[in-house]
Each structure stands twice: as C-alpha cells, then as structure tokens.
Amino acid sequence: LEVALGQPFIVDDRPGAGSVIGTDAAAKSAPDGYALLVMSNTHTVNETLVPNKPYALLRDFVPIAPVNYSDLVLVVHPAVAANNLAELLALAKAKPGKLNYASSGPGTPYHMAGELFKAMAGVDIVHVPYRGSSQARTDTIGGQVDMMFDAVTTMSEFAKAGKVRALATTGKVRSSALPNVPTMSEAGVPGYEAVIWLGIMAPKGTPPDIVRRLNAEITAIVGRPEVRDDWARQGAVAMKMNPEDFGRYIVDDIAKWERIVKISGAKPDQ
C-alpha cells in the first residue's frame, strides 16, 4: 500500500483487553482514509463477548476489504487414544468432561473453534485458556493438555514432525499445508467451519471514494501471484470482496459467533 498510494504506513500496535483498546483508538480516529483498522474474527466475536465496549463494529466503522483466511487444525497429543476424529468423538462421549483443549485465551478464534466443535459434535471437553498461543501450543505438544485448535500455518510443522497428531482441518476444503488431513466435515462433523480471517475497516464517515480506492488497491495486492503463492505455502488463502460484500460477511460472522458465545457461556476472562 505504501508503494501503491505513495504514503508511509505506520503500524500503531495497541494491545490489551482482547483488541478492544486498539479498536477503540481506531474508531476515534479522523475518517480521512489515513487511519485504518486491521481486524479479524476476534473483533466479530467481541461484538457479543464484550457487550460494554466503547464502540460497535457496524456502528463506528465501514468495511474496506478482506485480506486472507487460514484454516485451523485440530491436533491431539500422541498419548491421546485417537488416531482420527471418529475415535476422538467416541472417546470424548465415553468420558464426558475428562478431555481438555487449550486455547490462546477467552474469546479468541481458537477458543471459539473449540466451542463450535463442542456444540456441533455434542461432546463435553474442558477449555483451558492460556495467555497467548505459544504456551498453549507448548503444553499441547508436551502433553499437559489433550488437544488444541491452532493455526495450520503454525501447527502443521509440528504435525509433520510427529509431535502432535492432526485429526482434521477446519475449512470447507482441505488445507494446502496439510493436504492429507481431512476437513472436519469429511471426518465426521458435517458443516463445521472455523477459520482465522483478516480484513481492513476504516472509521465511520470515511468518504466512499476513499473506501473504493483502498478496496481496489488491497484487492490488487492480495491477487498478485507471488502473494498468493507465498500464502499458499503457509496454508493461507487470499480473499476478494467489494466493500458491500465484506460488510455482509462481517454481519454473518457476528451472527455465527453470537450463537456460540451464548451457548458456551463464554466470558472475556474465562
């Protein structure tokens, strides 16, 4: 974008409160096209998970463009007596509340993937939240927890090395990073889909011509063969939508995770 627009881009990373602090700062920025929000489905989950936050996505932002998505992969420690998803489901149903799964924290895509799995598969497994993916991953590999939904871009190498057993990926089609691993739908949970996606939004009031220009530039960048090829090697897939379609995608994602947050009883701190 710096090259395409002839403007410097500064990453203003403001961590805290599950992305709420940084998102609120973006919402309060001038709607002139010079302040953008890099967002993900963490933000759509937060619409329900964090009801008293100072902003609302659909009220305070306008959609610009999606960037990419990547699948998650459900892995188990090799000591878990399940060589495939069917065996894991049988084990979980035989021992309700005895198996557990790690996540990078409450309300994250990894946590919500686990809750969606519980709801759709009808199993009772216990959520073990961590402060970030690294420790959750370490303890899954070490056998302190039984399983984890993790980004295929990260966990695929551990699966290939035999440190964990990959049972299923979470997209509609098989992941390029783990082509021999079935999708959740193929493996026994029809209709299951949970991916990590990234997109760009801008403060409400950003002029439509700026929104269109940014959408065109971002779409062109993610469509470059070298970008798509690099992402494919990591298991990520470029996304292409106009602002209106991206807005509808966000609305649908909010509705999807609203149901799961309510079913699971998930809270920001647990």
XYZ file of C-alpha atoms in Angstrom:
270
model
C 0.000 0.000 0.000
C 2.890 2.379 0.642
C 4.024 1.952 -2.954
C 0.529 1.999 -4.444
C -0.617 5.092 -2.565
C 2.685 6.905 -2.161
C 2.091 7.273 1.570
C 4.018 5.892 4.553
C 2.134 3.393 6.706
C 2.863 3.209 10.428
C 1.736 0.184 12.434
C 0.280 1.500 15.691
C 0.040 -1.677 17.739
C -2.076 -1.118 20.850
C -2.528 -4.425 22.651
C -4.846 -5.016 25.563
C -8.360 -6.079 26.504
C -8.608 -8.565 23.645
C -8.119 -5.917 20.925
C -10.667 -3.504 22.456
C -8.122 -0.766 23.294
C -6.644 -0.578 19.813
C -10.012 -0.841 18.106
C -11.445 1.981 20.200
C -8.492 4.184 19.253
C -9.149 3.446 15.586
C -12.851 4.232 15.985
C -11.962 7.656 17.394
C -9.561 8.474 14.535
C -10.370 11.013 11.832
C -12.372 9.451 8.960
C -9.994 10.688 6.287
C -8.546 7.435 4.977
C -5.297 7.848 6.876
C -6.340 5.659 9.813
C -7.277 2.032 9.163
C -8.142 -0.891 11.398
C -6.574 -4.273 10.710
C -9.206 -6.583 12.130
C -10.062 -10.249 12.355
C -12.790 -12.531 13.576
C -11.610 -11.757 17.098
C -13.472 -8.494 16.519
C -16.667 -10.199 15.383
C -16.581 -12.488 18.429
C -16.080 -9.454 20.682
C -19.334 -7.937 19.458
C -21.101 -10.459 21.707
C -18.343 -11.456 24.125
C -17.609 -7.866 25.261
C -21.014 -6.149 25.370
C -19.938 -2.942 27.149
C -17.044 -1.923 24.924
C -16.996 1.754 23.805
C -17.516 1.024 20.104
C -19.527 -1.245 17.814
C -18.090 -2.534 14.556
C -21.136 -1.903 12.415
C -21.860 1.479 14.002
C -18.389 3.001 14.152
C -16.580 1.508 11.148
C -17.066 0.991 7.430
C -15.788 -2.167 5.708
C -12.941 -1.762 3.225
C -11.728 -5.207 2.140
C -10.859 -8.666 3.422
C -7.238 -9.825 3.166
C -6.928 -13.575 3.712
C -8.045 -16.527 5.759
C -6.302 -19.594 7.102
C -7.674 -22.820 8.463
C -7.207 -24.128 11.945
C -6.225 -27.698 12.626
C -7.412 -29.885 15.483
C -4.422 -31.709 16.936
C -4.105 -34.118 19.829
C -1.085 -35.168 21.836
C 0.166 -38.594 20.665
C -0.755 -40.087 24.048
C -4.456 -39.455 23.382
C -6.049 -42.698 22.213
C -7.479 -41.297 18.992
C -5.949 -41.792 15.562
C -8.765 -39.994 13.772
C -11.693 -37.713 14.532
C -14.195 -40.562 14.827
C -12.093 -42.153 17.558
C -11.745 -38.814 19.351
C -15.511 -38.290 19.274
C -16.082 -41.778 20.661
C -13.513 -41.180 23.404
C -14.987 -37.800 24.352
C -18.515 -39.207 24.508
C -17.344 -42.132 26.630
C -15.553 -39.784 29.043
C -17.559 -36.547 29.231
C -15.679 -33.709 30.916
C -12.423 -35.676 31.090
C -10.660 -34.436 27.950
C -9.485 -30.846 27.635
C -8.357 -28.423 24.977
C -6.003 -25.451 25.100
C -6.571 -22.043 23.569
C -4.689 -18.763 23.393
C -7.309 -17.105 25.583
C -11.022 -16.458 26.094
C -12.896 -15.320 23.010
C -10.066 -15.986 20.588
C -10.767 -17.826 17.328
C -9.080 -20.893 18.836
C -11.409 -20.865 21.838
C -14.475 -20.311 19.682
C -13.424 -23.130 17.343
C -13.423 -25.442 20.347
C -16.834 -24.245 21.495
C -18.253 -24.654 17.994
C -16.848 -28.188 17.948
C -18.475 -28.969 21.296
C -21.831 -27.633 20.113
C -21.840 -29.349 16.720
C -20.314 -32.665 17.800
C -22.227 -32.919 21.070
C -19.164 -33.516 23.232
C -18.132 -32.219 26.650
C -14.481 -31.186 26.666
C -12.947 -28.665 29.069
C -11.486 -25.352 27.921
C -8.024 -24.492 29.281
C -7.246 -20.851 28.410
C -3.683 -19.543 28.187
C -2.235 -16.071 27.772
C -1.262 -16.480 24.148
C -0.789 -19.253 21.612
C 2.838 -20.046 22.391
C 2.296 -21.528 25.860
C -0.909 -23.255 24.788
C 0.979 -24.863 21.922
C 3.911 -25.829 24.161
C 1.659 -27.558 26.677
C -0.275 -29.379 23.957
C 2.965 -30.673 22.463
C 4.173 -31.549 25.963
C 1.006 -33.443 26.841
C -0.136 -31.170 29.668
C -3.394 -30.752 27.726
C -5.022 -33.223 25.366
C -5.755 -31.186 22.268
C -5.840 -27.784 20.637
C -7.266 -25.916 17.690
C -4.333 -23.964 16.266
C -3.467 -22.121 13.085
C -2.492 -24.560 10.364
C 0.213 -22.077 9.325
C 1.944 -22.698 12.673
C 0.977 -26.188 13.790
C 1.485 -28.028 10.502
C 5.239 -28.388 11.037
C 4.738 -29.933 14.483
C 2.211 -32.349 12.998
C 4.589 -33.339 10.207
C 7.317 -33.931 12.807
C 5.043 -36.263 14.786
C 4.942 -34.074 17.891
C 1.153 -33.886 17.635
C -1.434 -35.841 15.659
C -3.515 -33.801 13.208
C -7.082 -35.109 13.056
C -8.940 -32.521 10.979
C -8.696 -29.056 9.489
C -11.494 -26.545 9.847
C -12.095 -25.073 6.391
C -14.552 -26.053 3.679
C -11.777 -27.720 1.681
C -8.524 -29.366 2.681
C -5.614 -27.121 3.586
C -2.679 -26.817 1.205
C -0.412 -27.043 4.263
C -1.855 -30.441 5.310
C -3.435 -31.926 2.182
C -3.662 -35.438 3.620
C -5.647 -34.330 6.660
C -9.445 -34.379 6.186
C -11.706 -31.453 6.910
C -13.990 -31.592 9.930
C -16.930 -32.143 7.593
C -15.183 -35.068 5.914
C -14.075 -36.550 9.215
C -17.421 -36.589 10.993
C -18.780 -33.123 11.886
C -20.758 -32.065 8.776
C -20.994 -28.335 8.142
C -18.253 -27.384 10.573
C -16.192 -24.372 9.525
C -13.977 -22.098 11.625
C -11.165 -20.084 10.076
C -9.000 -17.133 11.041
C -9.507 -14.219 8.692
C -8.062 -10.739 8.399
C -9.627 -7.619 6.955
C -9.445 -3.836 6.832
C -12.015 -1.345 8.101
C -11.992 2.446 8.457
C -13.684 4.874 10.848
C -17.311 5.660 10.069
C -17.597 8.657 7.783
C -14.612 7.805 5.598
C -15.562 9.128 2.125
C -16.886 6.476 -0.311
C -14.297 7.331 -2.968
C -11.505 6.619 -0.484
C -13.188 3.358 0.535
C -13.373 2.288 -3.125
C -9.762 3.242 -3.805
C -8.482 1.331 -0.796
C -10.582 -1.704 -1.719
C -9.183 -1.684 -5.255
C -5.579 -1.410 -4.072
C -5.900 -4.106 -1.402
C -7.685 -6.448 -3.808
C -4.918 -5.953 -6.363
C -2.204 -6.683 -3.806
C -3.755 -9.894 -2.464
C -4.376 -11.019 -6.038
C -0.718 -10.957 -7.015
C 0.543 -14.460 -7.881
C 3.627 -14.127 -5.684
C 1.481 -13.118 -2.702
C -0.994 -15.950 -3.241
C 1.808 -18.490 -3.724
C 3.600 -17.395 -0.558
C 0.396 -17.593 1.454
C -0.486 -20.978 -0.049
C 2.800 -22.412 1.207
C 1.741 -21.329 4.686
C -1.836 -22.555 4.331
C -3.430 -19.111 3.896
C -5.849 -18.125 1.122
C -6.432 -14.660 -0.345
C -9.938 -13.188 -0.066
C -11.581 -10.865 -2.597
C -14.782 -8.886 -1.926
C -16.118 -5.424 -2.593
C -16.915 -3.291 0.492
C -20.606 -4.201 0.447
C -19.976 -7.939 0.303
C -17.336 -7.659 3.007
C -19.853 -5.838 5.175
C -22.338 -8.679 4.743
C -19.584 -11.180 5.533
C -18.918 -9.358 8.818
C -22.637 -9.320 9.684
C -22.876 -13.077 9.087
C -19.740 -13.752 11.131
C -21.061 -11.731 14.066
C -24.300 -13.749 13.985
C -22.440 -17.067 13.794
C -20.266 -16.380 16.821
C -23.047 -14.698 18.794
C -24.813 -18.048 18.893
C -21.690 -19.917 20.021
C -20.753 -17.351 22.669
C -24.253 -17.599 24.145
C -24.383 -21.404 24.000
C -20.958 -21.750 25.614
C -21.477 -19.071 28.253
C -18.017 -17.745 27.391
C -16.842 -14.628 29.223
C -13.900 -12.317 28.432
C -11.988 -13.541 31.486
C -12.646 -17.280 31.385
